[in-house]
């Protein structure tokens, strides 16, 4: 059966009008609000984004506010959302829009695409939702829905498959309600045409779905096995001195570029090796205790961390770039990525309630 999505806009839009979730960014879909929400929603669940979006809009209610915010304020508002390059690109793009477009996002797909951090999907979402321009917004949800509707059995990760499905969707975009149509497809993918088992009996498109008709909907889309994530062992040091915690800046490129981090090394160190490492950094008088293990999953890498908490009697001279922050500064100007959340919490507890910490002294330390 050839793919033909021509009949889906009407039932889909009817369903969307009745069933769409109330989301903060759907009220007043100004270009700025649509843009910020779309960037936040990349790789992040709707429920997790909601409070961040509200807080962000209160602090930076317009694009000029964002452009003039400090990176520190922005990263603080983003703290915990992860993928910090999104926040940095948002900031850079806001600066560009202020300089080149008078502070208003351009109502032009190609100009949107030229801004930092805006790819085809986001440009399509802003163009269609905020400006009513006839462009598709093809994210993972939409690809899955389209693959099932068309019973497309090609590998969904292939550019040719994506191009084919994009073409099918683009061909049926309703000019009068293109933004709602794009959102409706995403909404259907997020709430009905779910990954794994689609809820076809509740779907407004069941009579138009080739995947359902052919009994293959749940097997679609086809995905080639993903490359396994690289596993990295790391040892994290929580260094405390005089009521402060020691942090380093990460390099300006690569993973967590330019963010603060707790000193850490590749490999798991034994307590004795950790002790020797601290001594090699110039630590003379300190107590060293083991801290809980933790895991953090990035897109392509998994960190398997073990930690040590060191109470220093003197600063250590042999760790270039080490800066000391009080608990108040850790909650303010120094933003630690979520990867260190376990050790950040430990540091704060140790600094604020030292008598309540019961850590086990490791053997050999
Ligand atoms: Fe997805 Fe089922 Fe609807 Fe087809 S009928 S679009 S597979 S939920």
Short mmCIF file of C-alpha atoms in Angstrom, two decimals, residues 32-356:
data_model
loop_
_atom_site.label_atom_id
_atom_site.label_comp_id
_atom_site.label_asym_id
_atom_site.label_seq_id
_atom_site.Cartn_x
_atom_site.Cartn_y
_atom_site.Cartn_z
CA UNK A 32 10.87 33.79 22.15
CA UNK A 33 8.82 31.41 24.30
CA UNK A 34 8.57 28.83 21.54
CA UNK A 35 12.31 29.02 20.95
CA UNK A 36 13.30 28.67 24.62
CA UNK A 37 10.86 25.80 25.17
CA UNK A 38 12.04 23.93 22.07
CA UNK A 39 15.67 24.22 23.15
CA UNK A 40 14.84 23.05 26.67
CA UNK A 41 12.81 20.13 25.34
CA UNK A 42 15.74 18.75 23.34
CA UNK A 43 16.76 15.50 25.07
CA UNK A 44 14.61 16.39 28.09
CA UNK A 45 11.16 15.25 29.24
CA UNK A 46 8.23 17.67 29.24
CA UNK A 47 7.60 17.25 32.97
CA UNK A 48 11.22 18.05 33.78
CA UNK A 49 11.19 21.14 31.56
CA UNK A 50 8.01 22.77 32.94
CA UNK A 51 9.45 24.27 36.17
CA UNK A 52 12.66 25.33 34.39
CA UNK A 53 10.68 27.08 31.68
CA UNK A 54 8.52 28.97 34.19
CA UNK A 55 11.57 30.05 36.21
CA UNK A 56 13.45 31.05 33.05
CA UNK A 57 10.58 33.20 31.78
CA UNK A 58 10.23 34.93 35.13
CA UNK A 59 13.95 35.73 35.25
CA UNK A 60 14.45 36.50 31.54
CA UNK A 61 11.04 37.42 30.10
CA UNK A 62 12.25 38.60 26.69
CA UNK A 63 15.04 38.04 24.21
CA UNK A 64 16.88 41.27 25.14
CA UNK A 65 16.84 40.14 28.80
CA UNK A 66 18.43 36.87 27.72
CA UNK A 67 21.01 38.58 25.54
CA UNK A 68 22.04 40.86 28.39
CA UNK A 69 22.08 38.16 31.11
CA UNK A 70 25.45 36.96 32.35
CA UNK A 71 26.50 33.45 31.42
CA UNK A 72 26.64 32.74 35.13
CA UNK A 73 22.95 33.67 35.58
CA UNK A 74 22.00 31.63 32.57
CA UNK A 75 23.88 28.52 33.69
CA UNK A 76 22.30 28.86 37.10
CA UNK A 77 18.83 28.89 35.53
CA UNK A 78 19.87 25.84 33.52
CA UNK A 79 21.48 23.96 36.38
CA UNK A 80 20.23 20.37 36.46
CA UNK A 81 18.78 20.37 32.91
CA UNK A 82 22.06 19.08 31.47
CA UNK A 83 23.44 19.55 27.94
CA UNK A 84 24.75 22.98 28.88
CA UNK A 85 25.88 23.78 25.35
CA UNK A 86 22.18 24.40 24.67
CA UNK A 87 22.19 27.27 27.18
CA UNK A 88 25.38 28.72 25.76
CA UNK A 89 24.05 28.58 22.21
CA UNK A 90 20.81 30.20 23.34
CA UNK A 91 22.85 33.04 24.82
CA UNK A 92 25.00 33.45 21.71
CA UNK A 93 21.97 33.35 19.45
CA UNK A 94 20.19 35.98 21.57
CA UNK A 95 23.23 38.25 21.17
CA UNK A 96 23.17 37.74 17.42
CA UNK A 97 19.43 38.45 17.21
CA UNK A 98 19.87 41.63 19.24
CA UNK A 99 22.68 42.85 16.97
CA UNK A 100 21.39 41.69 13.59
CA UNK A 101 17.60 41.57 13.91
CA UNK A 102 16.78 44.33 16.39
CA UNK A 103 15.99 41.92 19.21
CA UNK A 104 13.21 40.04 17.36
CA UNK A 105 13.65 36.48 16.13
CA UNK A 106 13.45 36.59 12.32
CA UNK A 107 10.29 35.25 10.68
CA UNK A 108 12.44 33.43 8.15
CA UNK A 109 13.36 29.74 8.21
CA UNK A 110 16.85 30.17 6.73
CA UNK A 111 17.72 33.03 9.07
CA UNK A 112 16.52 31.00 12.04
CA UNK A 113 18.62 28.06 10.86
CA UNK A 114 21.69 30.29 10.76
CA UNK A 115 21.47 31.00 14.52
CA UNK A 116 23.63 29.04 16.97
CA UNK A 117 21.92 25.95 18.37
CA UNK A 118 19.01 26.03 15.90
CA UNK A 119 18.81 23.01 13.62
CA UNK A 120 16.19 22.00 11.09
CA UNK A 121 13.75 20.73 13.67
CA UNK A 122 13.89 23.83 15.89
CA UNK A 123 13.80 26.21 12.94
CA UNK A 124 10.73 24.37 11.63
CA UNK A 125 9.05 24.46 15.04
CA UNK A 126 9.63 28.21 15.53
CA UNK A 127 8.75 29.04 11.93
CA UNK A 128 5.50 27.10 12.01
CA UNK A 129 4.29 27.56 15.60
CA UNK A 130 5.32 31.18 16.15
CA UNK A 131 5.08 32.56 12.60
CA UNK A 132 2.65 30.20 10.82
CA UNK A 133 5.23 29.49 8.08
CA UNK A 134 4.73 26.25 6.21
CA UNK A 135 7.67 24.13 7.40
CA UNK A 136 7.64 20.69 9.04
CA UNK A 137 9.12 20.09 12.50
CA UNK A 138 10.43 16.56 12.42
CA UNK A 139 11.67 15.27 15.77
CA UNK A 140 12.01 11.68 16.97
CA UNK A 141 8.33 11.46 17.92
CA UNK A 142 7.20 12.65 14.50
CA UNK A 143 9.56 10.28 12.71
CA UNK A 144 8.15 7.35 14.67
CA UNK A 145 4.54 8.34 13.95
CA UNK A 146 5.28 8.90 10.26
CA UNK A 147 7.17 5.59 9.93
CA UNK A 148 4.18 3.76 11.39
CA UNK A 149 1.58 5.65 9.39
CA UNK A 150 3.52 4.88 6.21
CA UNK A 151 4.57 1.36 7.30
CA UNK A 152 8.11 2.39 6.44
CA UNK A 153 10.43 -0.51 7.33
CA UNK A 154 13.75 1.22 6.52
CA UNK A 155 16.28 1.97 9.25
CA UNK A 156 14.98 5.19 10.85
CA UNK A 157 18.53 6.44 11.51
CA UNK A 158 19.38 6.57 7.80
CA UNK A 159 19.30 10.04 6.25
CA UNK A 160 17.42 8.63 3.26
CA UNK A 161 14.63 7.30 5.50
CA UNK A 162 14.38 10.61 7.36
CA UNK A 163 14.28 12.52 4.08
CA UNK A 164 11.55 10.25 2.74
CA UNK A 165 9.37 10.64 5.85
CA UNK A 166 9.99 14.37 5.96
CA UNK A 167 8.80 14.59 2.38
CA UNK A 168 5.61 12.64 3.23
CA UNK A 169 4.82 14.99 6.14
CA UNK A 170 5.73 18.16 4.23
CA UNK A 171 3.38 17.19 1.41
CA UNK A 172 0.34 17.32 3.71
CA UNK A 173 1.10 20.36 5.89
CA UNK A 174 -2.12 22.36 6.19
CA UNK A 175 -1.24 26.00 5.46
CA UNK A 176 -3.98 27.39 7.67
CA UNK A 177 -2.86 25.55 10.84
CA UNK A 178 0.67 24.40 10.22
CA UNK A 179 1.91 25.12 13.76
CA UNK A 180 -0.96 23.20 15.35
CA UNK A 181 -0.46 20.34 12.90
CA UNK A 182 3.23 20.02 13.77
CA UNK A 183 2.46 20.15 17.47
CA UNK A 184 -0.36 17.63 17.04
CA UNK A 185 1.98 15.12 15.39
CA UNK A 186 4.48 15.56 18.22
CA UNK A 187 1.70 15.28 20.79
CA UNK A 188 0.42 12.09 19.20
CA UNK A 189 3.92 10.62 19.36
CA UNK A 190 4.35 11.68 22.98
CA UNK A 191 1.00 10.47 24.30
CA UNK A 192 -0.52 7.83 21.95
CA UNK A 193 1.86 6.53 19.31
CA UNK A 194 4.38 5.67 21.99
CA UNK A 195 7.75 4.00 21.54
CA UNK A 196 7.40 0.24 21.98
CA UNK A 197 3.66 -0.33 22.14
CA UNK A 198 1.46 2.25 20.43
CA UNK A 199 -2.03 2.85 21.85
CA UNK A 200 -3.77 2.33 18.54
CA UNK A 201 -7.32 1.92 19.93
CA UNK A 202 -7.08 5.53 21.23
CA UNK A 203 -5.55 6.93 18.06
CA UNK A 204 -7.45 9.38 15.85
CA UNK A 205 -5.50 8.12 12.82
CA UNK A 206 -6.13 4.40 13.16
CA UNK A 207 -8.17 4.18 9.97
CA UNK A 208 -5.36 5.89 8.04
CA UNK A 209 -2.43 3.96 9.49
CA UNK A 210 -0.68 1.51 7.19
CA UNK A 211 1.46 0.15 10.01
CA UNK A 212 -1.63 -0.79 11.98
CA UNK A 213 -3.39 -2.21 8.92
CA UNK A 214 -0.38 -4.40 8.18
CA UNK A 215 -0.03 -5.50 11.81
CA UNK A 216 3.51 -4.15 12.09
CA UNK A 217 2.98 -0.89 14.01
CA UNK A 218 4.67 -2.12 17.20
CA UNK A 219 7.73 -3.29 15.24
CA UNK A 220 8.22 0.15 13.71
CA UNK A 221 10.29 2.16 13.39
CA UNK A 222 13.18 -0.14 12.53
CA UNK A 223 16.36 0.85 14.31
CA UNK A 224 19.77 -0.61 13.63
CA UNK A 225 21.52 -1.62 16.88
CA UNK A 226 23.13 1.44 18.47
CA UNK A 227 26.80 1.64 19.20
CA UNK A 228 27.35 0.93 22.89
CA UNK A 229 28.29 3.85 25.09
CA UNK A 230 31.88 4.09 26.13
CA UNK A 231 32.30 3.31 29.83
CA UNK A 232 34.76 5.47 31.74
CA UNK A 233 35.92 4.89 35.28
CA UNK A 234 36.65 8.09 37.21
CA UNK A 235 37.75 8.97 40.69
CA UNK A 236 36.25 12.18 42.05
CA UNK A 237 37.85 14.18 44.86
CA UNK A 238 35.68 16.31 47.14
CA UNK A 239 38.32 18.65 48.58
CA UNK A 240 37.24 20.70 51.60
CA UNK A 241 39.34 23.40 53.18
CA UNK A 242 38.39 26.14 55.64
CA UNK A 243 34.65 25.79 54.99
CA UNK A 244 35.02 25.82 51.21
CA UNK A 245 35.13 23.27 48.40
CA UNK A 246 37.79 23.10 45.67
CA UNK A 247 36.66 23.23 42.03
CA UNK A 248 38.42 23.31 38.66
CA UNK A 249 37.27 24.66 35.28
CA UNK A 250 36.89 22.10 32.50
CA UNK A 251 38.52 22.85 29.12
CA UNK A 252 36.64 25.21 26.78
CA UNK A 253 35.85 22.43 24.31
CA UNK A 254 34.58 18.88 24.62
CA UNK A 255 32.35 17.29 27.23
CA UNK A 256 30.90 19.81 29.76
CA UNK A 257 33.01 22.50 28.11
CA UNK A 258 34.00 25.40 30.35
CA UNK A 259 31.94 24.26 33.35
CA UNK A 260 33.16 23.85 36.90
CA UNK A 261 33.97 20.35 38.07
CA UNK A 262 35.25 18.53 41.08
CA UNK A 263 38.85 17.42 40.59
CA UNK A 264 38.69 13.96 39.04
CA UNK A 265 40.92 11.47 37.31
CA UNK A 266 40.38 8.60 34.91
CA UNK A 267 40.39 5.14 36.53
CA UNK A 268 39.27 4.02 39.95
CA UNK A 269 41.95 4.67 42.54
CA UNK A 270 42.33 2.51 45.61
CA UNK A 271 42.28 4.38 48.93
CA UNK A 272 46.06 4.13 49.06
CA UNK A 273 46.41 5.51 45.51
CA UNK A 274 43.96 8.31 46.34
CA UNK A 275 46.04 9.17 49.38
CA UNK A 276 49.20 9.20 47.25
CA UNK A 277 47.50 11.36 44.63
CA UNK A 278 46.53 13.94 47.22
CA UNK A 279 50.08 13.94 48.52
CA UNK A 280 51.35 14.38 44.94
CA UNK A 281 49.12 17.48 44.64
CA UNK A 282 50.91 18.88 47.68
CA UNK A 283 48.47 17.77 50.38
CA UNK A 284 50.33 17.50 53.67
CA UNK A 285 47.80 17.32 56.49
CA UNK A 286 44.45 15.85 55.60
CA UNK A 287 41.95 13.15 56.41
CA UNK A 288 40.62 11.07 53.57
CA UNK A 289 37.39 9.10 53.61
CA UNK A 290 35.60 7.17 50.91
CA UNK A 291 32.45 8.61 49.33
CA UNK A 292 29.57 6.79 47.61
CA UNK A 293 29.94 5.46 44.07
CA UNK A 294 27.87 7.23 41.41
CA UNK A 295 27.03 6.85 37.74
CA UNK A 296 26.21 9.46 35.13
CA UNK A 297 25.08 8.77 31.59
CA UNK A 298 25.96 11.20 28.82
CA UNK A 299 24.89 10.62 25.23
CA UNK A 300 27.93 8.59 24.21
CA UNK A 301 29.78 8.05 27.49
CA UNK A 302 28.94 6.64 30.88
CA UNK A 303 30.94 7.77 33.89
CA UNK A 304 31.25 5.19 36.65
CA UNK A 305 32.58 7.21 39.54
CA UNK A 306 34.00 6.47 42.92
CA UNK A 307 34.80 9.29 45.27
CA UNK A 308 36.92 10.44 48.16
CA UNK A 309 36.25 13.22 50.60
CA UNK A 310 39.36 15.02 51.81
CA UNK A 311 39.32 17.43 54.75
CA UNK A 312 42.47 19.52 54.26
CA UNK A 313 44.30 21.31 57.01
CA UNK A 314 46.26 23.39 54.49
CA UNK A 315 45.54 24.39 50.88
CA UNK A 316 47.17 22.20 48.25
CA UNK A 317 49.56 23.99 45.91
CA UNK A 318 49.95 21.31 43.21
CA UNK A 319 46.58 21.47 41.48
CA UNK A 320 46.71 24.37 38.97
CA UNK A 321 43.50 26.35 38.62
CA UNK A 322 41.92 25.05 41.82
CA UNK A 323 39.46 27.63 43.20
CA UNK A 324 37.67 27.56 46.54
CA UNK A 325 33.95 28.18 46.91
CA UNK A 326 31.75 28.51 49.98
CA UNK A 327 28.41 26.63 50.08
CA UNK A 328 26.61 29.89 49.23
CA UNK A 329 28.80 30.39 46.16
CA UNK A 330 28.25 26.76 45.15
CA UNK A 331 24.55 27.49 45.09
CA UNK A 332 25.19 30.75 43.20
CA UNK A 333 28.08 31.60 40.94
CA UNK A 334 29.64 28.14 40.65
CA UNK A 335 27.38 25.78 38.73
CA UNK A 336 28.32 22.13 38.91
CA UNK A 337 27.01 19.82 36.16
CA UNK A 338 24.48 17.15 37.16
CA UNK A 339 27.18 14.48 36.72
CA UNK A 340 28.58 15.57 40.11
CA UNK A 341 25.24 15.83 41.90
CA UNK A 342 26.02 13.06 44.42
CA UNK A 343 29.37 14.61 45.37
CA UNK A 344 28.00 18.16 45.42
CA UNK A 345 25.35 17.05 47.90
CA UNK A 346 28.00 15.31 49.98
CA UNK A 347 30.19 18.42 49.99
CA UNK A 348 27.28 20.63 51.07
CA UNK A 349 26.27 18.23 53.83
CA UNK A 350 29.86 17.98 55.01
CA UNK A 351 30.27 21.75 55.08
CA UNK A 352 26.90 22.60 56.55
CA UNK A 353 26.29 19.68 58.91
CA UNK A 354 29.72 18.17 59.53
CA UNK A 355 28.67 16.46 62.73
CA UNK A 356 25.99 14.47 60.91
#
